[in-house]
């Protein structure tokens, strides 16, 4: 299906598509979604059971809705809904009670959804995010909650045509064998024929070789 030049001009005009800065607008939404899931996973681990789980539970404490919390990051300001428990005992470790500025963890959180991250990589990244605040057992439980969401996002079907595709790279630090290493995650942003902006993929890569880009683009084509 060909896209007419007039339609392309209309998409550009209506959506103010000027640069790869649009990537960061979408990253803010993705960052918010992942933070939300991480907090829900923390509450699961704290209560000892998952949402909607039935049967004999190890505690009489239950979920009790959410409280809005404004946050500030390098991607801009946004609001998350912090899950609450009935006894008022739960406090997210990733975002402490009185913390509002969470700049510095964005790339680590976003990279959880990147292709090229093994289960061990994701677990280590989670351990690095939480540090000593949570035990290795609880971090593993949170990782288990996040992994299916990661796999689903990575393999979701894409639209057949994106008239515009932008690529950018975010850098972040990881702890590996006691060392701090720098990694790069390559973000691909697509614009649909209706003008909607969508992050198509995030891929961890050692360097920007032609083989790497070819593999990433072939993966997008197959989806």
PDB file of C-alpha atoms in Angstrom:
ATOM      1  CA  UNK A   1       0.000   0.000   0.000  1.00  0.00           C
ATOM      2  CA  UNK A   2       1.591   3.270  -1.107  1.00  0.00           C
ATOM      3  CA  UNK A   3       1.265   6.414   0.970  1.00  0.00           C
ATOM      4  CA  UNK A   4       0.516   9.527  -1.060  1.00  0.00           C
ATOM      5  CA  UNK A   5       2.846  12.529  -0.742  1.00  0.00           C
ATOM      6  CA  UNK A   6      -0.119  14.677   0.245  1.00  0.00           C
ATOM      7  CA  UNK A   7      -0.889  12.281   3.100  1.00  0.00           C
ATOM      8  CA  UNK A   8       2.734  12.397   4.258  1.00  0.00           C
ATOM      9  CA  UNK A   9       2.700  16.205   4.265  1.00  0.00           C
ATOM     10  CA  UNK A  10      -0.517  16.152   6.272  1.00  0.00           C
ATOM     11  CA  UNK A  11       0.992  13.781   8.841  1.00  0.00           C
ATOM     12  CA  UNK A  12       4.026  16.040   9.249  1.00  0.00           C
ATOM     13  CA  UNK A  13       1.891  19.166   9.565  1.00  0.00           C
ATOM     14  CA  UNK A  14      -0.628  17.780  12.044  1.00  0.00           C
ATOM     15  CA  UNK A  15       1.868  16.039  14.324  1.00  0.00           C
ATOM     16  CA  UNK A  16       4.742  18.524  14.355  1.00  0.00           C
ATOM     17  CA  UNK A  17       7.281  15.871  13.381  1.00  0.00           C
ATOM     18  CA  UNK A  18      10.594  17.665  13.294  1.00  0.00           C
ATOM     19  CA  UNK A  19      13.260  15.546  14.984  1.00  0.00           C
ATOM     20  CA  UNK A  20      14.040  12.478  17.072  1.00  0.00           C
ATOM     21  CA  UNK A  21      13.041  14.515  20.139  1.00  0.00           C
ATOM     22  CA  UNK A  22       9.669  12.805  19.720  1.00  0.00           C
ATOM     23  CA  UNK A  23      11.363   9.645  20.971  1.00  0.00           C
ATOM     24  CA  UNK A  24      11.659  11.132  24.436  1.00  0.00           C
ATOM     25  CA  UNK A  25       7.998  12.073  24.595  1.00  0.00           C
ATOM     26  CA  UNK A  26       7.098   8.439  24.024  1.00  0.00           C
ATOM     27  CA  UNK A  27       9.811   7.214  26.368  1.00  0.00           C
ATOM     28  CA  UNK A  28       8.156   9.215  29.144  1.00  0.00           C
ATOM     29  CA  UNK A  29       4.939   7.250  28.667  1.00  0.00           C
ATOM     30  CA  UNK A  30       6.802   3.933  28.480  1.00  0.00           C
ATOM     31  CA  UNK A  31       8.841   4.859  31.554  1.00  0.00           C
ATOM     32  CA  UNK A  32       5.642   5.643  33.456  1.00  0.00           C
ATOM     33  CA  UNK A  33       4.053   2.318  32.461  1.00  0.00           C
ATOM     34  CA  UNK A  34       7.086   0.304  33.555  1.00  0.00           C
ATOM     35  CA  UNK A  35       7.320   2.161  36.884  1.00  0.00           C
ATOM     36  CA  UNK A  36       3.667   1.387  37.491  1.00  0.00           C
ATOM     37  CA  UNK A  37       4.216  -2.322  36.873  1.00  0.00           C
ATOM     38  CA  UNK A  38       7.302  -2.374  39.100  1.00  0.00           C
ATOM     39  CA  UNK A  39       5.348  -0.859  41.996  1.00  0.00           C
ATOM     40  CA  UNK A  40       2.508  -3.337  41.503  1.00  0.00           C
ATOM     41  CA  UNK A  41       5.082  -6.147  41.511  1.00  0.00           C
ATOM     42  CA  UNK A  42       6.597  -4.756  44.719  1.00  0.00           C
ATOM     43  CA  UNK A  43       3.191  -4.851  46.397  1.00  0.00           C
ATOM     44  CA  UNK A  44       2.687  -8.445  45.201  1.00  0.00           C
ATOM     45  CA  UNK A  45       5.985  -9.386  46.841  1.00  0.00           C
ATOM     46  CA  UNK A  46       5.140  -7.450  50.006  1.00  0.00           C
ATOM     47  CA  UNK A  47       1.724  -9.091  50.428  1.00  0.00           C
ATOM     48  CA  UNK A  48       2.924 -12.508  49.320  1.00  0.00           C
ATOM     49  CA  UNK A  49       0.284 -12.986  46.636  1.00  0.00           C
ATOM     50  CA  UNK A  50      -0.679 -11.571  43.261  1.00  0.00           C
ATOM     51  CA  UNK A  51      -3.700  -9.441  42.469  1.00  0.00           C
ATOM     52  CA  UNK A  52      -6.933 -11.455  42.119  1.00  0.00           C
ATOM     53  CA  UNK A  53      -5.243 -14.546  43.578  1.00  0.00           C
ATOM     54  CA  UNK A  54      -7.720 -16.768  45.429  1.00  0.00           C
ATOM     55  CA  UNK A  55      -7.320 -19.441  48.070  1.00  0.00           C
ATOM     56  CA  UNK A  56      -5.490 -19.491  51.381  1.00  0.00           C
ATOM     57  CA  UNK A  57      -3.401 -16.347  51.738  1.00  0.00           C
ATOM     58  CA  UNK A  58      -0.526 -15.889  54.151  1.00  0.00           C
ATOM     59  CA  UNK A  59      -1.788 -12.471  55.294  1.00  0.00           C
ATOM     60  CA  UNK A  60      -5.045 -10.688  56.027  1.00  0.00           C
ATOM     61  CA  UNK A  61      -3.632  -7.491  54.522  1.00  0.00           C
ATOM     62  CA  UNK A  62      -5.147  -6.580  51.169  1.00  0.00           C
ATOM     63  CA  UNK A  63      -4.844  -4.084  48.352  1.00  0.00           C
ATOM     64  CA  UNK A  64      -6.596  -0.794  48.934  1.00  0.00           C
ATOM     65  CA  UNK A  65      -6.611   1.192  45.711  1.00  0.00           C
ATOM     66  CA  UNK A  66      -4.031   3.745  44.607  1.00  0.00           C
ATOM     67  CA  UNK A  67      -2.789   7.232  45.462  1.00  0.00           C
ATOM     68  CA  UNK A  68      -1.644   9.686  42.758  1.00  0.00           C
ATOM     69  CA  UNK A  69       1.945  10.871  42.995  1.00  0.00           C
ATOM     70  CA  UNK A  70       3.582  13.510  40.755  1.00  0.00           C
ATOM     71  CA  UNK A  71       7.126  12.722  39.629  1.00  0.00           C
ATOM     72  CA  UNK A  72       9.887  14.526  37.784  1.00  0.00           C
ATOM     73  CA  UNK A  73      12.371  12.820  35.477  1.00  0.00           C
ATOM     74  CA  UNK A  74      14.666  13.794  32.624  1.00  0.00           C
ATOM     75  CA  UNK A  75      11.772  12.942  30.276  1.00  0.00           C
ATOM     76  CA  UNK A  76       9.526  15.502  31.963  1.00  0.00           C
ATOM     77  CA  UNK A  77       6.871  15.557  34.671  1.00  0.00           C
ATOM     78  CA  UNK A  78       4.157  12.923  34.964  1.00  0.00           C
ATOM     79  CA  UNK A  79       1.975  11.173  37.518  1.00  0.00           C
ATOM     80  CA  UNK A  80       1.931   7.575  38.714  1.00  0.00           C
ATOM     81  CA  UNK A  81      -0.655   5.779  40.834  1.00  0.00           C
ATOM     82  CA  UNK A  82       1.061   4.295  43.870  1.00  0.00           C
ATOM     83  CA  UNK A  83      -0.660   1.082  45.026  1.00  0.00           C
ATOM     84  CA  UNK A  84      -1.787   1.005  48.651  1.00  0.00           C
ATOM     85  CA  UNK A  85      -2.457  -1.729  51.172  1.00  0.00           C
ATOM     86  CA  UNK A  86      -5.220  -1.777  53.779  1.00  0.00           C
ATOM     87  CA  UNK A  87      -2.820  -1.762  56.745  1.00  0.00           C
ATOM     88  CA  UNK A  88      -0.807   1.161  55.398  1.00  0.00           C
ATOM     89  CA  UNK A  89       2.448  -0.795  55.629  1.00  0.00           C
ATOM     90  CA  UNK A  90       3.523  -0.756  51.987  1.00  0.00           C
ATOM     91  CA  UNK A  91       6.002   1.804  50.687  1.00  0.00           C
ATOM     92  CA  UNK A  92       7.644   1.328  47.257  1.00  0.00           C
ATOM     93  CA  UNK A  93      11.411   0.988  47.503  1.00  0.00           C
ATOM     94  CA  UNK A  94      12.017   2.139  43.942  1.00  0.00           C
ATOM     95  CA  UNK A  95      10.216   5.430  44.619  1.00  0.00           C
ATOM     96  CA  UNK A  96      10.404   6.240  48.360  1.00  0.00           C
ATOM     97  CA  UNK A  97       7.506   8.028  50.019  1.00  0.00           C
ATOM     98  CA  UNK A  98       8.794  11.598  49.869  1.00  0.00           C
ATOM     99  CA  UNK A  99      10.856  11.324  46.700  1.00  0.00           C
ATOM    100  CA  UNK A 100       9.608  13.309  43.712  1.00  0.00           C
ATOM    101  CA  UNK A 101      12.674  13.612  41.477  1.00  0.00           C
ATOM    102  CA  UNK A 102      13.666  10.228  40.068  1.00  0.00           C
ATOM    103  CA  UNK A 103      16.183  11.455  37.494  1.00  0.00           C
ATOM    104  CA  UNK A 104      19.006   8.992  37.071  1.00  0.00           C
ATOM    105  CA  UNK A 105      17.100   5.716  36.848  1.00  0.00           C
ATOM    106  CA  UNK A 106      15.264   6.330  33.568  1.00  0.00           C
ATOM    107  CA  UNK A 107      17.615   4.506  31.226  1.00  0.00           C
ATOM    108  CA  UNK A 108      17.957   1.528  33.565  1.00  0.00           C
ATOM    109  CA  UNK A 109      14.187   1.148  33.781  1.00  0.00           C
ATOM    110  CA  UNK A 110      13.597   1.619  30.033  1.00  0.00           C
ATOM    111  CA  UNK A 111      16.335  -0.898  29.197  1.00  0.00           C
ATOM    112  CA  UNK A 112      14.343  -3.644  30.958  1.00  0.00           C
ATOM    113  CA  UNK A 113      12.179  -3.790  27.821  1.00  0.00           C
ATOM    114  CA  UNK A 114      15.109  -3.971  25.422  1.00  0.00           C
ATOM    115  CA  UNK A 115      15.837  -6.919  23.163  1.00  0.00           C
ATOM    116  CA  UNK A 116      19.214  -8.458  23.828  1.00  0.00           C
ATOM    117  CA  UNK A 117      18.700  -8.531  27.603  1.00  0.00           C
ATOM    118  CA  UNK A 118      18.801 -12.060  28.990  1.00  0.00           C
ATOM    119  CA  UNK A 119      16.737 -13.091  32.008  1.00  0.00           C
ATOM    120  CA  UNK A 120      19.942 -12.856  34.061  1.00  0.00           C
ATOM    121  CA  UNK A 121      20.626  -9.366  32.669  1.00  0.00           C
ATOM    122  CA  UNK A 122      17.142  -8.218  33.662  1.00  0.00           C
ATOM    123  CA  UNK A 123      17.485  -9.730  37.130  1.00  0.00           C
ATOM    124  CA  UNK A 124      20.873  -8.030  37.608  1.00  0.00           C
ATOM    125  CA  UNK A 125      19.427  -4.747  36.379  1.00  0.00           C
ATOM    126  CA  UNK A 126      16.592  -5.037  38.897  1.00  0.00           C
ATOM    127  CA  UNK A 127      19.047  -5.818  41.672  1.00  0.00           C
ATOM    128  CA  UNK A 128      21.053  -2.737  40.705  1.00  0.00           C
ATOM    129  CA  UNK A 129      17.910  -0.567  40.728  1.00  0.00           C
ATOM    130  CA  UNK A 130      16.835  -1.704  44.177  1.00  0.00           C
ATOM    131  CA  UNK A 131      20.288  -2.130  45.685  1.00  0.00           C
ATOM    132  CA  UNK A 132      20.130  -3.381  49.275  1.00  0.00           C
ATOM    133  CA  UNK A 133      16.555  -2.179  49.748  1.00  0.00           C
ATOM    134  CA  UNK A 134      15.114  -5.569  48.804  1.00  0.00           C
ATOM    135  CA  UNK A 135      16.336  -9.121  49.224  1.00  0.00           C
ATOM    136  CA  UNK A 136      17.477 -11.154  46.222  1.00  0.00           C
ATOM    137  CA  UNK A 137      14.405 -13.374  46.675  1.00  0.00           C
ATOM    138  CA  UNK A 138      11.993 -10.446  46.387  1.00  0.00           C
ATOM    139  CA  UNK A 139      13.895  -9.006  43.416  1.00  0.00           C
ATOM    140  CA  UNK A 140      13.499 -12.400  41.721  1.00  0.00           C
ATOM    141  CA  UNK A 141       9.751 -12.327  42.357  1.00  0.00           C
ATOM    142  CA  UNK A 142       9.481  -8.850  40.862  1.00  0.00           C
ATOM    143  CA  UNK A 143      11.570  -9.957  37.876  1.00  0.00           C
ATOM    144  CA  UNK A 144       9.243 -12.934  37.339  1.00  0.00           C
ATOM    145  CA  UNK A 145       6.271 -10.538  37.298  1.00  0.00           C
ATOM    146  CA  UNK A 146       7.910  -8.210  34.769  1.00  0.00           C
ATOM    147  CA  UNK A 147       9.338 -10.819  32.356  1.00  0.00           C
ATOM    148  CA  UNK A 148       6.025 -11.846  30.710  1.00  0.00           C
ATOM    149  CA  UNK A 149       5.188  -8.180  30.110  1.00  0.00           C
ATOM    150  CA  UNK A 150       8.615  -7.628  28.571  1.00  0.00           C
ATOM    151  CA  UNK A 151       8.258 -10.618  26.232  1.00  0.00           C
ATOM    152  CA  UNK A 152       4.749  -9.573  25.214  1.00  0.00           C
ATOM    153  CA  UNK A 153       5.875  -6.027  24.405  1.00  0.00           C
ATOM    154  CA  UNK A 154       8.892  -7.223  22.414  1.00  0.00           C
ATOM    155  CA  UNK A 155       6.875  -9.612  20.245  1.00  0.00           C
ATOM    156  CA  UNK A 156       3.696  -7.588  19.703  1.00  0.00           C
ATOM    157  CA  UNK A 157       2.643  -7.266  16.028  1.00  0.00           C
ATOM    158  CA  UNK A 158       3.367  -3.995  14.233  1.00  0.00           C
ATOM    159  CA  UNK A 159       1.459  -2.065  11.580  1.00  0.00           C
ATOM    160  CA  UNK A 160       2.347  -2.998   7.973  1.00  0.00           C
ATOM    161  CA  UNK A 161       3.469   0.544   7.059  1.00  0.00           C
ATOM    162  CA  UNK A 162       5.278   3.340   8.919  1.00  0.00           C
ATOM    163  CA  UNK A 163       5.926   6.300   6.564  1.00  0.00           C
ATOM    164  CA  UNK A 164       8.510   7.679   9.003  1.00  0.00           C
ATOM    165  CA  UNK A 165      11.002   5.846  11.189  1.00  0.00           C
ATOM    166  CA  UNK A 166      13.404   7.585  13.578  1.00  0.00           C
ATOM    167  CA  UNK A 167      16.264   5.953  15.455  1.00  0.00           C
ATOM    168  CA  UNK A 168      18.044   7.154  18.561  1.00  0.00           C
ATOM    169  CA  UNK A 169      20.253   5.758  21.289  1.00  0.00           C
ATOM    170  CA  UNK A 170      20.122   6.013  25.079  1.00  0.00           C
ATOM    171  CA  UNK A 171      23.110   5.164  27.275  1.00  0.00           C
ATOM    172  CA  UNK A 172      22.981   3.722  30.767  1.00  0.00           C
ATOM    173  CA  UNK A 173      25.278   2.138  33.337  1.00  0.00           C
ATOM    174  CA  UNK A 174      25.090  -1.465  34.537  1.00  0.00           C
ATOM    175  CA  UNK A 175      26.854  -3.313  37.307  1.00  0.00           C
ATOM    176  CA  UNK A 176      28.469  -6.534  36.103  1.00  0.00           C
ATOM    177  CA  UNK A 177      30.854  -8.684  38.150  1.00  0.00           C
ATOM    178  CA  UNK A 178      31.528  -5.770  40.463  1.00  0.00           C
ATOM    179  CA  UNK A 179      32.294  -3.376  37.602  1.00  0.00           C
ATOM    180  CA  UNK A 180      30.283  -0.456  36.236  1.00  0.00           C
ATOM    181  CA  UNK A 181      29.879  -0.802  32.471  1.00  0.00           C
ATOM    182  CA  UNK A 182      28.264   1.441  29.875  1.00  0.00           C
ATOM    183  CA  UNK A 183      25.602   0.023  27.582  1.00  0.00           C
ATOM    184  CA  UNK A 184      23.574   1.437  24.731  1.00  0.00           C
ATOM    185  CA  UNK A 185      19.904   0.821  23.965  1.00  0.00           C
ATOM    186  CA  UNK A 186      18.755   1.708  20.449  1.00  0.00           C
ATOM    187  CA  UNK A 187      15.223   3.054  20.209  1.00  0.00           C
ATOM    188  CA  UNK A 188      13.178   2.922  16.997  1.00  0.00           C
ATOM    189  CA  UNK A 189      10.217   5.297  16.713  1.00  0.00           C
ATOM    190  CA  UNK A 190       7.640   4.852  13.949  1.00  0.00           C
ATOM    191  CA  UNK A 191       4.915   7.190  12.705  1.00  0.00           C
ATOM    192  CA  UNK A 192       1.789   5.428  11.453  1.00  0.00           C
ATOM    193  CA  UNK A 193      -0.202   6.492   8.384  1.00  0.00           C
ATOM    194  CA  UNK A 194      -2.712   8.022  10.820  1.00  0.00           C
ATOM    195  CA  UNK A 195       0.025  10.106  12.409  1.00  0.00           C
ATOM    196  CA  UNK A 196       0.342   8.195  15.678  1.00  0.00           C
ATOM    197  CA  UNK A 197       3.794   7.890  17.213  1.00  0.00           C
ATOM    198  CA  UNK A 198       4.836   4.459  18.437  1.00  0.00           C
ATOM    199  CA  UNK A 199       8.016   2.989  19.871  1.00  0.00           C
ATOM    200  CA  UNK A 200       8.640  -0.032  17.642  1.00  0.00           C
ATOM    201  CA  UNK A 201      11.563  -1.551  19.480  1.00  0.00           C
ATOM    202  CA  UNK A 202      14.318  -1.047  22.012  1.00  0.00           C
ATOM    203  CA  UNK A 203      17.435  -3.143  21.455  1.00  0.00           C
ATOM    204  CA  UNK A 204      20.606  -3.450  23.496  1.00  0.00           C
ATOM    205  CA  UNK A 205      23.718  -3.467  21.325  1.00  0.00           C
ATOM    206  CA  UNK A 206      27.442  -3.350  21.888  1.00  0.00           C
ATOM    207  CA  UNK A 207      28.106  -1.050  18.937  1.00  0.00           C
ATOM    208  CA  UNK A 208      26.473   0.429  15.865  1.00  0.00           C
ATOM    209  CA  UNK A 209      27.686  -1.993  13.200  1.00  0.00           C
ATOM    210  CA  UNK A 210      25.881  -2.498   9.903  1.00  0.00           C
ATOM    211  CA  UNK A 211      25.217  -6.113  10.926  1.00  0.00           C
ATOM    212  CA  UNK A 212      23.547  -4.930  14.124  1.00  0.00           C
ATOM    213  CA  UNK A 213      21.261  -2.470  12.300  1.00  0.00           C
ATOM    214  CA  UNK A 214      20.408  -5.073   9.648  1.00  0.00           C
ATOM    215  CA  UNK A 215      19.413  -7.583  12.293  1.00  0.00           C
ATOM    216  CA  UNK A 216      17.268  -5.043  14.123  1.00  0.00           C
ATOM    217  CA  UNK A 217      15.496  -3.905  10.936  1.00  0.00           C
ATOM    218  CA  UNK A 218      14.906  -7.494   9.807  1.00  0.00           C
ATOM    219  CA  UNK A 219      13.304  -8.210  13.163  1.00  0.00           C
ATOM    220  CA  UNK A 220      10.952  -5.246  12.685  1.00  0.00           C
ATOM    221  CA  UNK A 221      10.128  -6.444   9.177  1.00  0.00           C
ATOM    222  CA  UNK A 222       9.252  -9.922  10.458  1.00  0.00           C
ATOM    223  CA  UNK A 223       6.808  -8.455  12.951  1.00  0.00           C
TER     224      UNK A 223
END
